PDB file of C-alpha atoms in Angstrom:
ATOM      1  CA  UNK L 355     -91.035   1.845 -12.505  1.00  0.00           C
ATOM      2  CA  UNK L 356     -91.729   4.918 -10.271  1.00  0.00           C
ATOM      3  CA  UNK L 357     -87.969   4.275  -8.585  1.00  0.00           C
ATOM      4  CA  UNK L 358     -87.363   3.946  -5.122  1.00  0.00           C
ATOM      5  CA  UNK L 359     -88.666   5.520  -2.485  1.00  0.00           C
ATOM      6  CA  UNK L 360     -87.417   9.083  -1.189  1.00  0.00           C
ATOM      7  CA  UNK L 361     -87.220   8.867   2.739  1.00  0.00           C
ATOM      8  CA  UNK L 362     -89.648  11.620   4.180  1.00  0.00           C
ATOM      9  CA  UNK L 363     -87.976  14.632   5.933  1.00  0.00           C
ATOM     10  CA  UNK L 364     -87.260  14.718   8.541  1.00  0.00           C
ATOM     11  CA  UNK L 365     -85.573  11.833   8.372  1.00  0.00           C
ATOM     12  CA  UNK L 366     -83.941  12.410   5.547  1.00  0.00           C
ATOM     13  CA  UNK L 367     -82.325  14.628   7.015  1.00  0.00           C
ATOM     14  CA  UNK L 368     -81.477  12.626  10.237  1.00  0.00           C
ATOM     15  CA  UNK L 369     -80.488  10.119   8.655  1.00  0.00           C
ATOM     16  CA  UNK L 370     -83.443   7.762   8.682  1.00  0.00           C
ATOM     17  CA  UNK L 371     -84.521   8.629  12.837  1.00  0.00           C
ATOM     18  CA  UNK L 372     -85.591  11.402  14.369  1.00  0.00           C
ATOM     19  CA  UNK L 373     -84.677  12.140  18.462  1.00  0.00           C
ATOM     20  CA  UNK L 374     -86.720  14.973  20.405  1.00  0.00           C
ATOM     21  CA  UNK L 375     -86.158  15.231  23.789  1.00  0.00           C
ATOM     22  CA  UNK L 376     -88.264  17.314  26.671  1.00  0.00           C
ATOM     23  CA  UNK L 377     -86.036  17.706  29.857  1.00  0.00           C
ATOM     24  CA  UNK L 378     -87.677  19.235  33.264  1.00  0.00           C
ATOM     25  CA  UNK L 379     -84.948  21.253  34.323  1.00  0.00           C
ATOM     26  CA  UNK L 380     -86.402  22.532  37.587  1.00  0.00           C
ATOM     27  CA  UNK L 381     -83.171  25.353  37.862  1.00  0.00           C
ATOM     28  CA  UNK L 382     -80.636  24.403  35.340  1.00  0.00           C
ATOM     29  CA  UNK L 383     -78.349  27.550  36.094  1.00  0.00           C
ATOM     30  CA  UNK L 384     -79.553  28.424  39.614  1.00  0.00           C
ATOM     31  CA  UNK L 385     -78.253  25.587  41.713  1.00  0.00           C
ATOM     32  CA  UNK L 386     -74.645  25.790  43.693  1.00  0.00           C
ATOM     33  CA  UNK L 387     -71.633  25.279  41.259  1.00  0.00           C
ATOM     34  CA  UNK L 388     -71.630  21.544  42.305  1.00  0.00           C
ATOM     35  CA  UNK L 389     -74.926  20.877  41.062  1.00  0.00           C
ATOM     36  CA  UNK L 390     -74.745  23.086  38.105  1.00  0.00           C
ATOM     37  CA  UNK L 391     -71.761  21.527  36.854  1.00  0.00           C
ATOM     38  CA  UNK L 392     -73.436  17.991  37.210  1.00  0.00           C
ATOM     39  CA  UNK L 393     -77.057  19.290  36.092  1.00  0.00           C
ATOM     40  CA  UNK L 394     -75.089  20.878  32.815  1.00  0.00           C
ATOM     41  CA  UNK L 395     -72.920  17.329  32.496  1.00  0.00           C
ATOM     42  CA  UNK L 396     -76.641  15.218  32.450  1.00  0.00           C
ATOM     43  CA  UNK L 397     -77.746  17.635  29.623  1.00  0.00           C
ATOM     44  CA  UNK L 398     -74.594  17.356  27.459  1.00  0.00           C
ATOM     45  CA  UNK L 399     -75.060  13.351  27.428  1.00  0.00           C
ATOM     46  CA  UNK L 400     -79.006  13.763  26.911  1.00  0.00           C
ATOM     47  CA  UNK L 401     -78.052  15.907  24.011  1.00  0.00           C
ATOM     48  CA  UNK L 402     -75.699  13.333  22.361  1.00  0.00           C
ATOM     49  CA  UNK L 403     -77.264  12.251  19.176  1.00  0.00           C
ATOM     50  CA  UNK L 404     -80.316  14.124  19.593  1.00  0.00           C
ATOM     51  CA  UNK L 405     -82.018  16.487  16.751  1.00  0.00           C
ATOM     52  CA  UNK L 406     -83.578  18.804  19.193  1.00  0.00           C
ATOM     53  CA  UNK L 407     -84.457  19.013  22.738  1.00  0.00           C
ATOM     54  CA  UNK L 408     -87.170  21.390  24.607  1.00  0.00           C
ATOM     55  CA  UNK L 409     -86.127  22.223  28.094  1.00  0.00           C
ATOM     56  CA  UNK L 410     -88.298  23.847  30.676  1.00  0.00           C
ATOM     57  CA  UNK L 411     -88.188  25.275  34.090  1.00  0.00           C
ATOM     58  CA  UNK L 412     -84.452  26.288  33.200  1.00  0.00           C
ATOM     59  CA  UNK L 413     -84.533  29.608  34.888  1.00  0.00           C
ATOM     60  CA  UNK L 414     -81.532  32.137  35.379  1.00  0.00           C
ATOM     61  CA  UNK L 415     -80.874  35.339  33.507  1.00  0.00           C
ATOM     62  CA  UNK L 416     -81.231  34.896  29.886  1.00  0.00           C
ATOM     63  CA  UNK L 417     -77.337  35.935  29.358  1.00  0.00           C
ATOM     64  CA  UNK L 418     -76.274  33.334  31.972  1.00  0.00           C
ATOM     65  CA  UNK L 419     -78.388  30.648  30.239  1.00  0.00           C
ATOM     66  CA  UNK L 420     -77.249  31.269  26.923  1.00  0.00           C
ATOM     67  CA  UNK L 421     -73.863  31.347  27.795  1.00  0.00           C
ATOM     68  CA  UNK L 422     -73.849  27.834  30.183  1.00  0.00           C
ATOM     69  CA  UNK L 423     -75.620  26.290  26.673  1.00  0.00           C
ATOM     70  CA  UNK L 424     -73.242  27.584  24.242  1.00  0.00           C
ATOM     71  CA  UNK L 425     -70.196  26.320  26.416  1.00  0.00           C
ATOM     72  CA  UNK L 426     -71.140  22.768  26.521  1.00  0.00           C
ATOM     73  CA  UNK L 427     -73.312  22.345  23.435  1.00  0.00           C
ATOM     74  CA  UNK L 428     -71.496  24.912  20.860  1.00  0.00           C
ATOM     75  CA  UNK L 429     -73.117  23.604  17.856  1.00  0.00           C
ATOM     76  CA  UNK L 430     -76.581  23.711  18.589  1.00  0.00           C
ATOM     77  CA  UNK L 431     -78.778  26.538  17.988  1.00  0.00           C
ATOM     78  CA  UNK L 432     -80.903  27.919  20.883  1.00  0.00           C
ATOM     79  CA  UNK L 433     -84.546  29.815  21.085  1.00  0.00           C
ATOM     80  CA  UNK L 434     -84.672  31.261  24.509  1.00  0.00           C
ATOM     81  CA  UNK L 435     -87.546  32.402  26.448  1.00  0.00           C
ATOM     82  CA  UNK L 436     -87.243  33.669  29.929  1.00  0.00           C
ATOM     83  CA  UNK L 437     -90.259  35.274  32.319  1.00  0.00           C
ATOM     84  CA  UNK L 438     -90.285  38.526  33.218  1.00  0.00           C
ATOM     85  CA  UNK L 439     -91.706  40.574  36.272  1.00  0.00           C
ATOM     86  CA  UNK L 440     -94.551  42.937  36.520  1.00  0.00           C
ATOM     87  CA  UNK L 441     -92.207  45.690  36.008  1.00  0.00           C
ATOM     88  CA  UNK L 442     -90.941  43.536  32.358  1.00  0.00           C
ATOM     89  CA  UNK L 443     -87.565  43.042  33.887  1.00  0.00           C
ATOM     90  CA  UNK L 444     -86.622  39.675  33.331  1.00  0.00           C
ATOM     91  CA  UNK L 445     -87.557  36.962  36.700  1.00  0.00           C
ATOM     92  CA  UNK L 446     -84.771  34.623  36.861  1.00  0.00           C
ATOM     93  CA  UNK L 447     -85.915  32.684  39.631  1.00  0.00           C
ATOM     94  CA  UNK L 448     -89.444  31.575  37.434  1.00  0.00           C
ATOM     95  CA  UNK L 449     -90.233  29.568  34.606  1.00  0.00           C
ATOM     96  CA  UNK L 450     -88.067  30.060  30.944  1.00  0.00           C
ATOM     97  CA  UNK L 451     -88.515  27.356  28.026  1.00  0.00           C
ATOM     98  CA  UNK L 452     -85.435  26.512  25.364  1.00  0.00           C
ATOM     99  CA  UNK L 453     -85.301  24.746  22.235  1.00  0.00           C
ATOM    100  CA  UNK L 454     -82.364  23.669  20.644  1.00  0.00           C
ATOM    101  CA  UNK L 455     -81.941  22.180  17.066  1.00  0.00           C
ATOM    102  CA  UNK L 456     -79.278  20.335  15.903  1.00  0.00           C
ATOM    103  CA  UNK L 457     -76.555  22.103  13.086  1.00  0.00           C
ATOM    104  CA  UNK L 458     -77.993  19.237  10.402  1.00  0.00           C
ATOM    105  CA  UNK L 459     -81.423  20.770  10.894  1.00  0.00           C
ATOM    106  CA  UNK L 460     -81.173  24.071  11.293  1.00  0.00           C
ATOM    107  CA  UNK L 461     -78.929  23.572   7.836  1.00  0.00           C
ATOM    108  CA  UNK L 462     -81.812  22.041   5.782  1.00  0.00           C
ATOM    109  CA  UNK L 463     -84.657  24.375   7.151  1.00  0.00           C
ATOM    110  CA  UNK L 464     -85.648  27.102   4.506  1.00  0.00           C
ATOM    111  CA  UNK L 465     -87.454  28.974   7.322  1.00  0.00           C
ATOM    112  CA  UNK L 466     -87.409  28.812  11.568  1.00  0.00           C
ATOM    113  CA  UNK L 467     -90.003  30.872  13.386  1.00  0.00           C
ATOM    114  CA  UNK L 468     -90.029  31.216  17.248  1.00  0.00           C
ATOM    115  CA  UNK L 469     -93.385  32.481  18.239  1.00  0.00           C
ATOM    116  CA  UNK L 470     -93.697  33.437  22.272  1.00  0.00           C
ATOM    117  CA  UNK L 471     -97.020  32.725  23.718  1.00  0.00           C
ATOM    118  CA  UNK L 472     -96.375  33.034  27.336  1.00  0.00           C
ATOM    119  CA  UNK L 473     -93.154  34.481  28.557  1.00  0.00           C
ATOM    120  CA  UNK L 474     -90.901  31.608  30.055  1.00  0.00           C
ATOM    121  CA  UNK L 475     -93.444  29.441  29.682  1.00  0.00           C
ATOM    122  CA  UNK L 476     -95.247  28.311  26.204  1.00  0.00           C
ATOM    123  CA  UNK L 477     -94.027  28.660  22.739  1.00  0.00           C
ATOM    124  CA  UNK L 478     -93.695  27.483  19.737  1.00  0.00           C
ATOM    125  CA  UNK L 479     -90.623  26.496  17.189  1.00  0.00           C
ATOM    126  CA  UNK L 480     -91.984  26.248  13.516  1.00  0.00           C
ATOM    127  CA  UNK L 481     -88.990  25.051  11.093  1.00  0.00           C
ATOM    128  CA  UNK L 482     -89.551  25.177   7.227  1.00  0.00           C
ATOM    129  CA  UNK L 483     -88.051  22.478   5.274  1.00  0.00           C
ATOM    130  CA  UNK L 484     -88.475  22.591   1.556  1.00  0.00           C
ATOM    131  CA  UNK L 485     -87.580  19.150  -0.125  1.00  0.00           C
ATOM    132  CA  UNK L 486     -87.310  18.429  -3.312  1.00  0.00           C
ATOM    133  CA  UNK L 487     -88.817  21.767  -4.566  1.00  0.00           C
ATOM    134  CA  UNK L 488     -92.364  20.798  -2.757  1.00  0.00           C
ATOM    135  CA  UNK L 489     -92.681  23.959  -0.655  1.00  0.00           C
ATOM    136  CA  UNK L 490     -94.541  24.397   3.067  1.00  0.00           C
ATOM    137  CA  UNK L 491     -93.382  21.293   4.604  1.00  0.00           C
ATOM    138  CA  UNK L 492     -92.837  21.849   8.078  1.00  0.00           C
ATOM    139  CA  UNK L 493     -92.214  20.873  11.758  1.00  0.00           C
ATOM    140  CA  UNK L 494     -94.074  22.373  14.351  1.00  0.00           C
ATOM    141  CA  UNK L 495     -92.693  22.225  18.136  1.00  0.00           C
ATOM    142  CA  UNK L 496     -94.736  23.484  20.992  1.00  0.00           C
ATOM    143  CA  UNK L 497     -93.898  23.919  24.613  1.00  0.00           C
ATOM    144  CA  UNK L 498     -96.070  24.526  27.730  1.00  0.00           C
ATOM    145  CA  UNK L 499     -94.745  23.727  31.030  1.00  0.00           C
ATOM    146  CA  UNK L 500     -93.655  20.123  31.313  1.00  0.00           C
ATOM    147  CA  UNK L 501     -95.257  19.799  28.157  1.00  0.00           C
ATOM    148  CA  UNK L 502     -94.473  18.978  24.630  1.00  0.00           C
ATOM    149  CA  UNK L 503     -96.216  18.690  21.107  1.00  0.00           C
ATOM    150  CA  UNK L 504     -94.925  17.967  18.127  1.00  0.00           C
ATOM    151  CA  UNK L 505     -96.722  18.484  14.804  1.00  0.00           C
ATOM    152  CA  UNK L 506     -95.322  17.263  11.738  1.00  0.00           C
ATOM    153  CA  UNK L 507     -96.320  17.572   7.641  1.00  0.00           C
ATOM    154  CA  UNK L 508     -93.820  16.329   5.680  1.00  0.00           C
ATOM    155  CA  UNK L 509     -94.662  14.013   2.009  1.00  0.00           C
ATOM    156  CA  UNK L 510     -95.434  10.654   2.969  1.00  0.00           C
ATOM    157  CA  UNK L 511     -93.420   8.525  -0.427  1.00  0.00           C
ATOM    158  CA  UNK L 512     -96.503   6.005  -0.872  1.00  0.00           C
ATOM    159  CA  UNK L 513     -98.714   8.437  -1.210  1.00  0.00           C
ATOM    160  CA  UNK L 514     -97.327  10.237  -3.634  1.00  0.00           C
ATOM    161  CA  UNK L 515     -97.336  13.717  -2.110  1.00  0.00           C
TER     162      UNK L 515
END
């Protein structure tokens, strides 16, 4: 007998699921303390469980983001991207994309590239998982707007790869 069969990563990894969520923000830092607070509370319970999310439209100063993300979701990791002006100082009232990954992920990953196509608007999160000594398997995240792709080449068991 061959044995049984290995799950494939990412689910390995995730225990046997895999969550990705995409969440419009339309002004996740911008809004009056009262909506903040409550815009910030949906996000925390969106997060629950999840492996990574992809938020867009967050806008806000990159320093206020980051620090509204890291007080209610400590243990993810973040890849910030926020527009900028003509002059390249930074536009908090337009666009910026996000990606966080959970601590189980980011843990397993060999290799995690953030690649910025369009200021605050598209990128792309590439995270390297090598399993089982079979390097190059990845998963590939892209973000455009309200938009969100997900690419994935991991060792399917049956086949044998």
């Amino acid at each position: 007998g061959s044995g049984p069969n290995e799950t494939p990563i990412p689910f390995s990894v995730t225990q046997g699921c895999f969550w990705c969520v995409h969440w419009y923000c339309r002004g996740l830092v911008l809004w009056e303390t009262a909506k903040r607070v409550k815009a910030l509370g949906y996000l925390s319970r969106i997060a629950r469980n999840r492996h990574i999310l992809c938020l867009s439209e967050v806008l806000g100063l990159p320093s206020e983001v980051l620090v509204e993300l890291r007080s209610i979701l400590p243990n993810l990791k973040f890849w910030y991207s926020p527009c900028f002006d003509a002059e390249g100082l930074f536009d908090p009232a337009k666009g910026g994309v996000c990606f966080l990954v959970c601590p189980d992920l980011c843990k397993a990953a060999t290799h995690i590239e953030h690649v910025v196509y369009a200021h605050g608007r598209a990128h792309r999160l590439e995270i390297t998982i090598n399993h089982n000594n079979k390097p190059g398997k990845y998963l590939i995240l892209g973000s455009s707007g309200p938009t969100i792709y997900i690419t994935m080449d991991f060792p399917l068991p049956w086949f044998g790869t």
